Short mmCIF file of C-alpha atoms and ligand atoms in Angstrom, two decimals:
data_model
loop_
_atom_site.label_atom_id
_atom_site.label_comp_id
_atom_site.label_asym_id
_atom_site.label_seq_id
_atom_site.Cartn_x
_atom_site.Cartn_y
_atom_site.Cartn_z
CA UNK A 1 5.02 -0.63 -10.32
CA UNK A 2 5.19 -2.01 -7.04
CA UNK A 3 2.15 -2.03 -5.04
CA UNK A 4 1.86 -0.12 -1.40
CA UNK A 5 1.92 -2.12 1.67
CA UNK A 6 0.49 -0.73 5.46
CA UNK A 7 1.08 -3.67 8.26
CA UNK A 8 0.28 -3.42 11.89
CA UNK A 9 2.19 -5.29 14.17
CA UNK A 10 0.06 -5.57 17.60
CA UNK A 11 2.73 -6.46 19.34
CA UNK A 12 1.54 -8.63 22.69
CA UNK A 13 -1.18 -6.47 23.02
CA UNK A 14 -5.24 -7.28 22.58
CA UNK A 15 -7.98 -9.75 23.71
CA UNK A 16 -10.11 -11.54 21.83
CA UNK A 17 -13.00 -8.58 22.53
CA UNK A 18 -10.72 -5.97 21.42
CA UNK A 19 -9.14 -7.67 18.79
CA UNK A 20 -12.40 -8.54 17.27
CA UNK A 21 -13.94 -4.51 17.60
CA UNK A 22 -10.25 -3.18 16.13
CA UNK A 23 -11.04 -5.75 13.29
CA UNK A 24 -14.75 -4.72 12.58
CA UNK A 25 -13.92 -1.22 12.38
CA UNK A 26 -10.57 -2.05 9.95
CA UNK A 27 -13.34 -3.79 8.02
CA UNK A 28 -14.30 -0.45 6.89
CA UNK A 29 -11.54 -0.08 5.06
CA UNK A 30 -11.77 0.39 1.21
CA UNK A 31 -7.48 0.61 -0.12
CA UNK A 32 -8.11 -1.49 -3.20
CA UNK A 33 -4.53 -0.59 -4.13
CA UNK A 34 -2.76 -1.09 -0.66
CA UNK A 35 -2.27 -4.46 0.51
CA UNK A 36 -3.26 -4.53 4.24
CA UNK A 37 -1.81 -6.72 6.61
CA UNK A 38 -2.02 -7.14 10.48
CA UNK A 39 -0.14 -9.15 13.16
CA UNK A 40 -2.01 -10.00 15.99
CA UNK A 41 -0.63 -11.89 19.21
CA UNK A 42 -0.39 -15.84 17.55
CA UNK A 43 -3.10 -16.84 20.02
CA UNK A 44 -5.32 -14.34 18.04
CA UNK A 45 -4.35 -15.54 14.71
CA UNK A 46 -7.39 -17.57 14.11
CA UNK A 47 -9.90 -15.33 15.42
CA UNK A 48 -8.32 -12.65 13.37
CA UNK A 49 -8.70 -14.74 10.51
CA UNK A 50 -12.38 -16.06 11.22
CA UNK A 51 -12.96 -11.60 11.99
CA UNK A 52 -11.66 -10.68 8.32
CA UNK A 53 -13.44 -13.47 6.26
CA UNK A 54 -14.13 -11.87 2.94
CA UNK A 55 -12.40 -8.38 3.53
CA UNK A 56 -9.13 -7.55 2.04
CA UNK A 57 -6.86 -7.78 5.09
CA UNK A 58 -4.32 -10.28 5.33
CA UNK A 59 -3.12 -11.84 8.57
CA UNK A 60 0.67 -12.89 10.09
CA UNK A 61 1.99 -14.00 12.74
CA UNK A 62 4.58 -11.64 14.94
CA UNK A 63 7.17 -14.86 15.21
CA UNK A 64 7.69 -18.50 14.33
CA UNK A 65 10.09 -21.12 15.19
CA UNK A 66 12.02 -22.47 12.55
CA UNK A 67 11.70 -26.27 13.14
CA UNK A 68 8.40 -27.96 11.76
CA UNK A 69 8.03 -29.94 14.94
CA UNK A 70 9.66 -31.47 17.98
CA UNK A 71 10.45 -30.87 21.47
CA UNK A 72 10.02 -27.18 21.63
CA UNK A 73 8.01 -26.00 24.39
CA UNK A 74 6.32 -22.83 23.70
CA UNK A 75 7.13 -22.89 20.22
CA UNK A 76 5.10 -22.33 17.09
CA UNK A 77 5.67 -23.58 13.96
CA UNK A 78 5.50 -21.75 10.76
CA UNK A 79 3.65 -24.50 9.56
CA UNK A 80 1.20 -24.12 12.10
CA UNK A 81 0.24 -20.79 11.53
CA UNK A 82 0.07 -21.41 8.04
CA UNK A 83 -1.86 -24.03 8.78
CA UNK A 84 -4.68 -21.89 10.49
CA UNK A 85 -4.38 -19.24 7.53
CA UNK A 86 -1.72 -16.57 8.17
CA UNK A 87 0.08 -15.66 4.74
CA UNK A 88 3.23 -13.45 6.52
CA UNK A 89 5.20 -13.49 9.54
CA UNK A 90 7.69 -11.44 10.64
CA UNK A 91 11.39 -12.39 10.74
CA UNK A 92 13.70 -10.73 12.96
CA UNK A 93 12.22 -7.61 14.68
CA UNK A 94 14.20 -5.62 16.43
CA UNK A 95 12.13 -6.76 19.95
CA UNK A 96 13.16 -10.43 18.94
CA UNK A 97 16.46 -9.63 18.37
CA UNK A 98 17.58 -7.05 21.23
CA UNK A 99 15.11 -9.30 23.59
CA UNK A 100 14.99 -12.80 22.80
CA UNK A 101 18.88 -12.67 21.54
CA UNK A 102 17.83 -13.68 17.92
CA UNK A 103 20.94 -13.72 16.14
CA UNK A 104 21.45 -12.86 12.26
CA UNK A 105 21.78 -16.82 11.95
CA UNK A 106 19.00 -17.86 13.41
CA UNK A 107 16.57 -14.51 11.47
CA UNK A 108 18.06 -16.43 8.48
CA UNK A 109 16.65 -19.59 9.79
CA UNK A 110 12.84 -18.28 10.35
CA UNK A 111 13.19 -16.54 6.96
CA UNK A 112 14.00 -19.83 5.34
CA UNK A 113 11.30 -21.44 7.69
CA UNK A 114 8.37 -18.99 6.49
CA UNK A 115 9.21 -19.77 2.65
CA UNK A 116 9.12 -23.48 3.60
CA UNK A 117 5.38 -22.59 4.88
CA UNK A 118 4.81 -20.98 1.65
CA UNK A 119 3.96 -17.53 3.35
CA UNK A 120 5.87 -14.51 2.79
CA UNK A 121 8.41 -13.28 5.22
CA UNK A 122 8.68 -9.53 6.19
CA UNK A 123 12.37 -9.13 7.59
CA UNK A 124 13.27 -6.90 9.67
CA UNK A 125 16.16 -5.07 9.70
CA UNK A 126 17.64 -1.90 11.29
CA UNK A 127 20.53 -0.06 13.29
CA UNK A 128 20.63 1.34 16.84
CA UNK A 129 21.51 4.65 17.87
CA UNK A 130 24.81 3.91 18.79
CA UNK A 131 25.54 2.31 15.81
CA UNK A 132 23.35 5.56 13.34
CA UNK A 133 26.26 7.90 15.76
CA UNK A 134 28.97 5.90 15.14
CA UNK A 135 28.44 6.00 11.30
CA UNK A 136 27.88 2.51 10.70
CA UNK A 137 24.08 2.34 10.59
CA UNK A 138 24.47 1.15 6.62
CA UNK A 139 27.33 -1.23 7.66
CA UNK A 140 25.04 -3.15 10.19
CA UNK A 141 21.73 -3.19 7.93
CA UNK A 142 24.05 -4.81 5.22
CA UNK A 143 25.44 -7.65 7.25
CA UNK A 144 21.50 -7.97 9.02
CA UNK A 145 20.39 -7.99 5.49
CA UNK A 146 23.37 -9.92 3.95
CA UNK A 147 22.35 -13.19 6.35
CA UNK A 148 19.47 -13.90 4.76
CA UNK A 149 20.21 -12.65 1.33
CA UNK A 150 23.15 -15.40 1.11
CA UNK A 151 20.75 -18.49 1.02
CA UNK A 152 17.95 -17.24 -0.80
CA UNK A 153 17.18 -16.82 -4.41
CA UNK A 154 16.00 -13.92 -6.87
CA UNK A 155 12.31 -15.53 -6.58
CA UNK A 156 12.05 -15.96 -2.70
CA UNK A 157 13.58 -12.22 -2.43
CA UNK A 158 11.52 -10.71 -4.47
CA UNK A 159 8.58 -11.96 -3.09
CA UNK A 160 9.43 -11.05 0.04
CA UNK A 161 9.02 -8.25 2.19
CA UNK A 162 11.60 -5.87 3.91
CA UNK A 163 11.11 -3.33 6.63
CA UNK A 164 13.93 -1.02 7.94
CA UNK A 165 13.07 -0.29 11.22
CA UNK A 166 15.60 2.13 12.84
CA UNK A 167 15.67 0.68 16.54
CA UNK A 168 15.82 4.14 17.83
CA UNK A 169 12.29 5.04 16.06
CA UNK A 170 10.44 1.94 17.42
CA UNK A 171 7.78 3.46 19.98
CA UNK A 172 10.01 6.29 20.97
CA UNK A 173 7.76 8.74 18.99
CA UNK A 174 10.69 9.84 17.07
CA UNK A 175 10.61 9.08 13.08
CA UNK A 176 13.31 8.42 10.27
CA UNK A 177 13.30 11.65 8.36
CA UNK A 178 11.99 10.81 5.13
CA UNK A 179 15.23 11.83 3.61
CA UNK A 180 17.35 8.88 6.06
CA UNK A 181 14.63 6.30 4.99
CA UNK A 182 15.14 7.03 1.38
CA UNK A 183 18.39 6.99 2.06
CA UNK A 184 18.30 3.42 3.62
CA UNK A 185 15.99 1.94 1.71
CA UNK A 186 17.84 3.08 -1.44
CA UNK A 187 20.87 1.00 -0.18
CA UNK A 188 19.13 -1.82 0.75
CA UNK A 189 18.20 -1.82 -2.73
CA UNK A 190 21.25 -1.60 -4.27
CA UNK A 191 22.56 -4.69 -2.43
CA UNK A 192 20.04 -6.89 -3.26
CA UNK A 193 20.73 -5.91 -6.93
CA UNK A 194 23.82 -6.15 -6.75
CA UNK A 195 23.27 -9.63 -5.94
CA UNK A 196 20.15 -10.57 -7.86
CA UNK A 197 19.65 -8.29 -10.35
CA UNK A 198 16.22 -6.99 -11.41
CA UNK A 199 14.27 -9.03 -8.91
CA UNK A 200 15.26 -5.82 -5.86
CA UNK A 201 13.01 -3.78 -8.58
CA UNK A 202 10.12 -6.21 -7.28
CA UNK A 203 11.12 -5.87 -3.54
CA UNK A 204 8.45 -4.15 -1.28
CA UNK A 205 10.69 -2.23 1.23
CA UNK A 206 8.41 -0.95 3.94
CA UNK A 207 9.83 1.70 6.79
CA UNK A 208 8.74 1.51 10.49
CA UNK A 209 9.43 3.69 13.59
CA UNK A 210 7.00 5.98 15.21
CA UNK A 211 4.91 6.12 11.55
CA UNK A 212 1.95 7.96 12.17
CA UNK A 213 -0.56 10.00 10.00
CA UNK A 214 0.89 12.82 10.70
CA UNK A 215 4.20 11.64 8.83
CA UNK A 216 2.98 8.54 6.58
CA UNK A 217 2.91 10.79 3.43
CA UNK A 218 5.70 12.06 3.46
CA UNK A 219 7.36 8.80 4.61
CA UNK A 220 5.60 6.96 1.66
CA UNK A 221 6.23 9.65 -1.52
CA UNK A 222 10.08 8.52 -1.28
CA UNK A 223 10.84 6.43 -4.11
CA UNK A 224 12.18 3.58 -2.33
CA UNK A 225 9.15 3.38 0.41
CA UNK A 226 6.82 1.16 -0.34
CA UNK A 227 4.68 1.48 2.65
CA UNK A 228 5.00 0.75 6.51
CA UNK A 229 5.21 -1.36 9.51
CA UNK A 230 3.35 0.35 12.15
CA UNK A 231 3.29 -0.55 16.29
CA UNK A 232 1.30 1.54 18.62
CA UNK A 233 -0.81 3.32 15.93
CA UNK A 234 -1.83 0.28 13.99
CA UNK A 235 -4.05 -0.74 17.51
CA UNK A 236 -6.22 2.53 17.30
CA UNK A 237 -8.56 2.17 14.00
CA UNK A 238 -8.82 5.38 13.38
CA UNK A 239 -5.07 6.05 12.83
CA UNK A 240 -4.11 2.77 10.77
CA UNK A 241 -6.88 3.77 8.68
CA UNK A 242 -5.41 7.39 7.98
CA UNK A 243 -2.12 5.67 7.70
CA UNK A 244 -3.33 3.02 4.97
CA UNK A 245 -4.98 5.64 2.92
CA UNK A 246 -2.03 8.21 2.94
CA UNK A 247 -0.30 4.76 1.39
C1 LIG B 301 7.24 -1.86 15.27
O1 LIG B 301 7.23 -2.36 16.38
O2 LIG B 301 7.46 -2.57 14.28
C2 LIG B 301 7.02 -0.41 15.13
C3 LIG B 301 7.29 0.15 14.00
O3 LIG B 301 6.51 0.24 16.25
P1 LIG B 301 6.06 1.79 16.35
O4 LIG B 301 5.26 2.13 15.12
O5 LIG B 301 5.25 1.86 17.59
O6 LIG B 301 7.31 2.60 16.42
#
């Protein structure tokens, strides 16, 4: 039995007043079986951390680089951020790729990076809408998927985390059905067993675009979601809260 996951990536949104108030109030929360993550902004991390001392909320950071150190000006280790207490980052959203021109090379890179850290890596993966119209939406979340798969092992796999996150549902309002996220995530399951056996029963494959609670439920009773990656809703309390729960 795989247990539910809700994160909320922040995005670059947040001060340190409202970060700490959107914290307090999460604080609230009582999901004893959902495992509750959030990403603030990395110059948040640590007051994020510091905020959620002793409740059950787990902090990442949004990005890392995947050196350990060196001349890399405006760079961030994944070392570092372990360092001050994050346990996940994220690996190759679909802002880092489309804006930042993160390649499937160098997702594979962080991915390895964030293991190296000893956190867990949530990758990212998804398929425009040119590419869901032109039929080949599975064909580019395998090869996405297929970077990283082809230097890991079983163990770092299944203890990671995966999110399909349709580009065309990110902040556009507009949600997977929960029949094309099954869908999805049912493939993206079959290729990691396909290559490592049982371990892709162990996977945690989370689904993010536009997830609010007005569609978590139904997004999270398909048998191959195991919970979310939310944007805009995970910055309003009220909203991540309904989301964690319908988890
Ligand atoms: C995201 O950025 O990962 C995301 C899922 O955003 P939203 O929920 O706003 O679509």
């Amino acid at each position: 039995m795989r247990r539910s996951v809700v994160a909320g990536n922040w995005k670059m949104h947040g001060s340190s007043a409202s970060i700490a108030q959107l914290l307090d109030e999460l604080k609230a929360l009582h999901v004893p079986d959902v495992d509750v993550i959030v990403f603030p902004p990395s110059t948040y991390i640590a007051l994020a951390i510091e905020r959620t001392n002793g409740a059950a909320i787990a902090v990442g950071a949004q990005n890392i680089h995947f050196e350990t150190a060196g001349a890399f000006t405006g760079e961030v280790a994944a070392e570092m951020v372990a360092d001050l207490g994050a346990t996940h980052a994220l690996v190759g959203h679909s802002e880092r790729r489309e804006l930042f021109g993160e390649t499937d090379a160098t997702v594979a890179r962080k991915f390895s990076a964030v293991r190296r850290a000893r956190m867990t890596p949530v990758l990212c993966v998804g398929e425009t809408l040119a590419e869901r119209e032109a039929g080949r939406a599975e064909a580019v979340v395998s090869r996405q998927l297929d970077a990283v798969l082809q230097s890991a092992d079983a163990a770092t796999v299944a203890g990671a985390l995966i999110a399909y996150e349709p580009v065309w549902a990110i902040g556009t309002g507009r949600s997977a059905s929960p029949a094309d996220a099954q869908e999805m995530h049912r493939s993206i399951r079959a290729r990691i067993r396909a290559r490592f056996g049982e371990a892709a029963d162990e996977v945690r494959i989370l689904y993010g675009g536009s997830i609010k609670p007005s569609n978590a439920a139904a997004l999270f009773e398909c048998a191959d979601v195991d919970g979310g990656l939310v944007g805009g809703a995970s910055l309003d309390a009220k909203q991540f809260i309904e989301i964690c729960r319908a988890a």
